[in-house]
PDB file of C-alpha atoms and ligand atoms in Angstrom:
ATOM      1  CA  UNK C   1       0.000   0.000   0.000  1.00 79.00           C
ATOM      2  CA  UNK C   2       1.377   3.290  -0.824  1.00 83.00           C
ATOM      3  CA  UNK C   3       1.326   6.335   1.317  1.00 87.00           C
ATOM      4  CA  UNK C   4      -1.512   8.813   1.261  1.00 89.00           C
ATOM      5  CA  UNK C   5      -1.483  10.951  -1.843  1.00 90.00           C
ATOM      6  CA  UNK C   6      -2.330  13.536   0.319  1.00 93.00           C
ATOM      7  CA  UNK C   7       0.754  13.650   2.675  1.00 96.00           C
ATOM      8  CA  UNK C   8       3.089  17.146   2.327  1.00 96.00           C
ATOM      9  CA  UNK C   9       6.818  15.857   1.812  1.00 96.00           C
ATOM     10  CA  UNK C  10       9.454  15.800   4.750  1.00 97.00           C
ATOM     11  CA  UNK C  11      10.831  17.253   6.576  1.00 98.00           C
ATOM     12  CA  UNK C  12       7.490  17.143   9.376  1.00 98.00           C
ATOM     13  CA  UNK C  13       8.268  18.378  13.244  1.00 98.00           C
ATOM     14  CA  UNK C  14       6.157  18.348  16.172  1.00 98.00           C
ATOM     15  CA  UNK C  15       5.885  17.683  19.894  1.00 98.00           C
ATOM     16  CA  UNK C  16       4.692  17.422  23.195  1.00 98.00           C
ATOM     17  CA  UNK C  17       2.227  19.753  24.369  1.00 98.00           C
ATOM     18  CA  UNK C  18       4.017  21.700  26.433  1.00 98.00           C
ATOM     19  CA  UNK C  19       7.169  21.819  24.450  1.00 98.00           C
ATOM     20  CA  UNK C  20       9.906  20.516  26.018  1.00 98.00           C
ATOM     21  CA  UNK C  21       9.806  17.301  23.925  1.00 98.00           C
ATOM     22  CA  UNK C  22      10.654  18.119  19.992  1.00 98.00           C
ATOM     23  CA  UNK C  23      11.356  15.869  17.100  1.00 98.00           C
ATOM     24  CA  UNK C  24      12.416  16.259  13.252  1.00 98.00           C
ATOM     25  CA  UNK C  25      11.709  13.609  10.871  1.00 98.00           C
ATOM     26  CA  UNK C  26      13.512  13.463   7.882  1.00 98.00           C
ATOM     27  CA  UNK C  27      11.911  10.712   5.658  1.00 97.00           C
ATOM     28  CA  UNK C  28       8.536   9.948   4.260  1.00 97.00           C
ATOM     29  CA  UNK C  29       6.470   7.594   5.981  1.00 97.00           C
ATOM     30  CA  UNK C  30       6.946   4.071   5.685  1.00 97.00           C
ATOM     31  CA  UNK C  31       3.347   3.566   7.080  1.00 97.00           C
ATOM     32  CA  UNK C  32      -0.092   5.304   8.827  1.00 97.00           C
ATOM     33  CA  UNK C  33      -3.118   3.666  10.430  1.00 98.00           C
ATOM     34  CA  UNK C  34      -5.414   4.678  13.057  1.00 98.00           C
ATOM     35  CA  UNK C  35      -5.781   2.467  16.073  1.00 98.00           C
ATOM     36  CA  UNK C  36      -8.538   1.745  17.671  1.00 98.00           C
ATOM     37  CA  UNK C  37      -7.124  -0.828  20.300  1.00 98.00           C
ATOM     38  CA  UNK C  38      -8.304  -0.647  23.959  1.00 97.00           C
ATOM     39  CA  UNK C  39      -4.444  -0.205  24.519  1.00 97.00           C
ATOM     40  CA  UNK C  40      -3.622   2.949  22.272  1.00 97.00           C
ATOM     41  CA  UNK C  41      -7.358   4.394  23.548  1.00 98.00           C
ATOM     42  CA  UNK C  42      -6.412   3.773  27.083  1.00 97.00           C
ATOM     43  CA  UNK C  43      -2.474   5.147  26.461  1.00 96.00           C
ATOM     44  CA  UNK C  44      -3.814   7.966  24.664  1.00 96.00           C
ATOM     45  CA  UNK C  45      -6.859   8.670  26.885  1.00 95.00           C
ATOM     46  CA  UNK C  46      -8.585   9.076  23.295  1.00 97.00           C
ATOM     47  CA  UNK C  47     -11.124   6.957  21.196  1.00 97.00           C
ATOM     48  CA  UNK C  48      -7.951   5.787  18.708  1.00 98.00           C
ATOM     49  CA  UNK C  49      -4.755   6.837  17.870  1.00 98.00           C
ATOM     50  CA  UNK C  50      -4.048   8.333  14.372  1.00 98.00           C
ATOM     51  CA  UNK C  51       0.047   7.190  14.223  1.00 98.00           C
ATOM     52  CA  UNK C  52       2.830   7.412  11.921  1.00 98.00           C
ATOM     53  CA  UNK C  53       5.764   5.232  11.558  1.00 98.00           C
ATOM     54  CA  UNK C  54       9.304   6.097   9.880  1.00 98.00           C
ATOM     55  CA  UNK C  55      12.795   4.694   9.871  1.00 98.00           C
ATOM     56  CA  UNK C  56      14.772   5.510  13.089  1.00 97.00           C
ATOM     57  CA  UNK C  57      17.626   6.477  11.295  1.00 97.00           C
ATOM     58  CA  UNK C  58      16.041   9.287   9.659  1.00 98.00           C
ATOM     59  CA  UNK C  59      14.232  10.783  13.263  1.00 98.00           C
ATOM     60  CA  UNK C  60      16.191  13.078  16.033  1.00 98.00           C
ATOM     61  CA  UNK C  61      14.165  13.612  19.129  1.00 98.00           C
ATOM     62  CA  UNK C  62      15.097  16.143  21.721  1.00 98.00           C
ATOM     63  CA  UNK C  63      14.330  16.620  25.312  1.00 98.00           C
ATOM     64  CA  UNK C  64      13.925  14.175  27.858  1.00 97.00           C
ATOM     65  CA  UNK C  65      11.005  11.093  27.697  1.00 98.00           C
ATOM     66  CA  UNK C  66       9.846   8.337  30.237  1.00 98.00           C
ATOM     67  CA  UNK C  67       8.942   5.343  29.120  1.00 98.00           C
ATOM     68  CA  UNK C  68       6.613   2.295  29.819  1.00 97.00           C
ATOM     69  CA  UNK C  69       6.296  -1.058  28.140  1.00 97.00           C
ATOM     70  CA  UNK C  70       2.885  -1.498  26.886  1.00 95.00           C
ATOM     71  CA  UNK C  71       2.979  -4.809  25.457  1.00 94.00           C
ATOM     72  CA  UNK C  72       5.998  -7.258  24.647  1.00 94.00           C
ATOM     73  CA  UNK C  73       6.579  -5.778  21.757  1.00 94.00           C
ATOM     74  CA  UNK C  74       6.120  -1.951  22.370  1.00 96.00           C
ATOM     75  CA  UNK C  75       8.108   0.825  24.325  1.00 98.00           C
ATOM     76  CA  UNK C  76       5.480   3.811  24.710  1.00 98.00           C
ATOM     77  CA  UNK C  77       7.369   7.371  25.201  1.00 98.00           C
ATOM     78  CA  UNK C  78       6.042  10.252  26.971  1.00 98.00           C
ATOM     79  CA  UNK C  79       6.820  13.781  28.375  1.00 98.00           C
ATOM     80  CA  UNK C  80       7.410  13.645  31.856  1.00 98.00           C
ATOM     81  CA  UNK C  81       6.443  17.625  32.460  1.00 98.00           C
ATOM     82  CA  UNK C  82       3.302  17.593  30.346  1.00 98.00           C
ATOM     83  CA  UNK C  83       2.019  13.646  30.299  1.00 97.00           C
ATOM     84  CA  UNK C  84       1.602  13.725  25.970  1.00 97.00           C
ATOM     85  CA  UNK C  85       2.312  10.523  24.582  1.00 97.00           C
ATOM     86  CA  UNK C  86       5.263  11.838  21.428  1.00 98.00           C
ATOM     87  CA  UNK C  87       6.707   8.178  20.565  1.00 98.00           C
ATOM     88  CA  UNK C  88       6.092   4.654  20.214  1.00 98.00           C
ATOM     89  CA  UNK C  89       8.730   2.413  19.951  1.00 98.00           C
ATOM     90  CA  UNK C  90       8.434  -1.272  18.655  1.00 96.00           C
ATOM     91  CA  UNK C  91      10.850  -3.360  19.890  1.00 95.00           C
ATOM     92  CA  UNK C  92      10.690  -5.578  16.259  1.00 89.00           C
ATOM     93  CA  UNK C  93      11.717  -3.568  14.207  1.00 86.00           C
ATOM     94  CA  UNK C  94      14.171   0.126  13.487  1.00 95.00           C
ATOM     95  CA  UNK C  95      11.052   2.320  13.243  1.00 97.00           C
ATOM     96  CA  UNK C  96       9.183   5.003  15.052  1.00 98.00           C
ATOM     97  CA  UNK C  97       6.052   6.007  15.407  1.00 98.00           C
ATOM     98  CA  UNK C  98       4.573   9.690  16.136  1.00 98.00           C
ATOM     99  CA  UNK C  99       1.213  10.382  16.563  1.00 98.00           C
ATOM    100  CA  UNK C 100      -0.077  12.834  13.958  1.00 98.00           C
ATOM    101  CA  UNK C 101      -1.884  14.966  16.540  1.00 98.00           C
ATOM    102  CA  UNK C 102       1.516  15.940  17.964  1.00 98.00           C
ATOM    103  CA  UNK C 103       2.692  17.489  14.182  1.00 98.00           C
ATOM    104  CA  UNK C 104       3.609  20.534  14.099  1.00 98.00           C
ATOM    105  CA  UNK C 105       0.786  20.058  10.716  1.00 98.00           C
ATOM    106  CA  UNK C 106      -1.284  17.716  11.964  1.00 96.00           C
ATOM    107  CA  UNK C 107      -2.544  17.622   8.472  1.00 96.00           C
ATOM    108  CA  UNK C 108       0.848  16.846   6.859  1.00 97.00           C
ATOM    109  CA  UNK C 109       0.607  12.914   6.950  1.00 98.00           C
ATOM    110  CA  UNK C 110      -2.966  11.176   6.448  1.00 97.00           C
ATOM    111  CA  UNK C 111      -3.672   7.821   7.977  1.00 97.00           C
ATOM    112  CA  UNK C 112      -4.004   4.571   5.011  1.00 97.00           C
ATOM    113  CA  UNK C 113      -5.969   2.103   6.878  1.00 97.00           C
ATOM    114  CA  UNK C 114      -8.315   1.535  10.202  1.00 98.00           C
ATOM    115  CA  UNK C 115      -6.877  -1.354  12.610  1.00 98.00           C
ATOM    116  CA  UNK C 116      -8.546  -2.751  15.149  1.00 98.00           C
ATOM    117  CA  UNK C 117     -11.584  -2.310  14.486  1.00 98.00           C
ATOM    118  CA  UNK C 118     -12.983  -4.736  16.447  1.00 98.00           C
ATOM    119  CA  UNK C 119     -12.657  -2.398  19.502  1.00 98.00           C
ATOM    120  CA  UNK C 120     -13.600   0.691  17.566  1.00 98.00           C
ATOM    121  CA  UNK C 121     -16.333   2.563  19.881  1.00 98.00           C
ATOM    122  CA  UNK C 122     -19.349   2.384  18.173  1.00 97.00           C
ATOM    123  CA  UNK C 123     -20.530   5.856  18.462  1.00 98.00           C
ATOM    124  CA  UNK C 124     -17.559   6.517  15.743  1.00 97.00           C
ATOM    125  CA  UNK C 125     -18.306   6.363  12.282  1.00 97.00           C
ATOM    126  CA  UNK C 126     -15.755   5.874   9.445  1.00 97.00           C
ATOM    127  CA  UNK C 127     -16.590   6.961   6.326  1.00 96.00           C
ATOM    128  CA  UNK C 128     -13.277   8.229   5.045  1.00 95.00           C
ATOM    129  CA  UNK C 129     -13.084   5.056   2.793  1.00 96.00           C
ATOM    130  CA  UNK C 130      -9.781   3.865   4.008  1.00 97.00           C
ATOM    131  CA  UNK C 131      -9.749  -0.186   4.634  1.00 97.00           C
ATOM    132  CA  UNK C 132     -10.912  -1.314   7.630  1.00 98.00           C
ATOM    133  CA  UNK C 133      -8.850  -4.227   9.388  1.00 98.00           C
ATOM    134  CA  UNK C 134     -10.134  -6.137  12.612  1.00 98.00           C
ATOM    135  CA  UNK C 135      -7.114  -6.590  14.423  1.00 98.00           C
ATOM    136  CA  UNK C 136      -3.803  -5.965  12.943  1.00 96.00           C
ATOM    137  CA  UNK C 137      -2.955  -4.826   9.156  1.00 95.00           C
ATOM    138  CA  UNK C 138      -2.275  -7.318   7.043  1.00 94.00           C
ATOM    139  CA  UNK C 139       0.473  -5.596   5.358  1.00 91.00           C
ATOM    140  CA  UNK C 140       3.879  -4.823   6.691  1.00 92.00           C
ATOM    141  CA  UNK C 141       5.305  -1.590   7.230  1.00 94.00           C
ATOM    142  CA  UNK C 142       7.023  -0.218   3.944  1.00 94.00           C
ATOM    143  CA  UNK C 143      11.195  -0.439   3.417  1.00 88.00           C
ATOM    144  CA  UNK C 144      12.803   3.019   3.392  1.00 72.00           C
TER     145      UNK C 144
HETATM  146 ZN1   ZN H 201       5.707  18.138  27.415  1.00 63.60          ZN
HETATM  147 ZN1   ZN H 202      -3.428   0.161  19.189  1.00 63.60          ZN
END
């Protein structure tokens, strides 16, 4: 699946709400879905979680982030001063993930699928005509 037509090109920056976490990405995306797992609504005190992923090599993040482990194979990273969730890390694989609401643009990158469906709240409806997966998406993250 390609990325969203609609996407502006790198570089994107953003952060957390109150600042002291930045980032700079310098690469397209290599993959966008919105979440509707009971983890990333829980994590993100939110009915989903819109989230980007790109190569590590290509991100630089600046100011200091806590962590927790929300599942085996996911580090979540937050601001300690203002509590916004700014990056998840997988532990499978050299990517990141940024959630689009913390762009600088939150309109720069546009989501390509819905995942999870299965836990999507039912008040929500979806009629952007993206696919609509579930649980996971069946495809894999693009190579850089
Ligand atoms: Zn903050
Ligand atoms: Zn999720």
């Amino acid at each position: 699946m390609p990325a969203n037509p609609f996407n502006t090109p790198p570089p994107y920056e953003g952060g957390c709400a109150c600042g002291a976490v930045r980032y700079r990405i310098e690469a397209e995306t290599i993959g966008s879905r919105v979440c509707h797992c009971r983890i990333c609504q829980k994590a993100m005190a939110s009915p989903f979680l819109a989230v980007a992923s790109f190569p590590k090599k290509a991100v630089t993040v600046t100011g200091e982030t806590a962590r927790w482990r929300s599942s085996e194979r996911l580090w979540r990273h937050f601001c300690p001063k203002c509590g916004s969730s700014v990056t998840l890390e997988p532990l499978d694989g050299d990517r990141l993930g940024f959630p689009l609401a913390t762009l600088d643009d939150p309109q720069s990158i546009n989501p390509e699928m819905h995942i999870w469906v299965s836990a999507k709240v039912p008040w929500l409806m979806l009629s952007d005509g993206l696919p609509q997966y579930p649980e996971g998406s069946p495809e894999p993250y693009r190579t850089a």
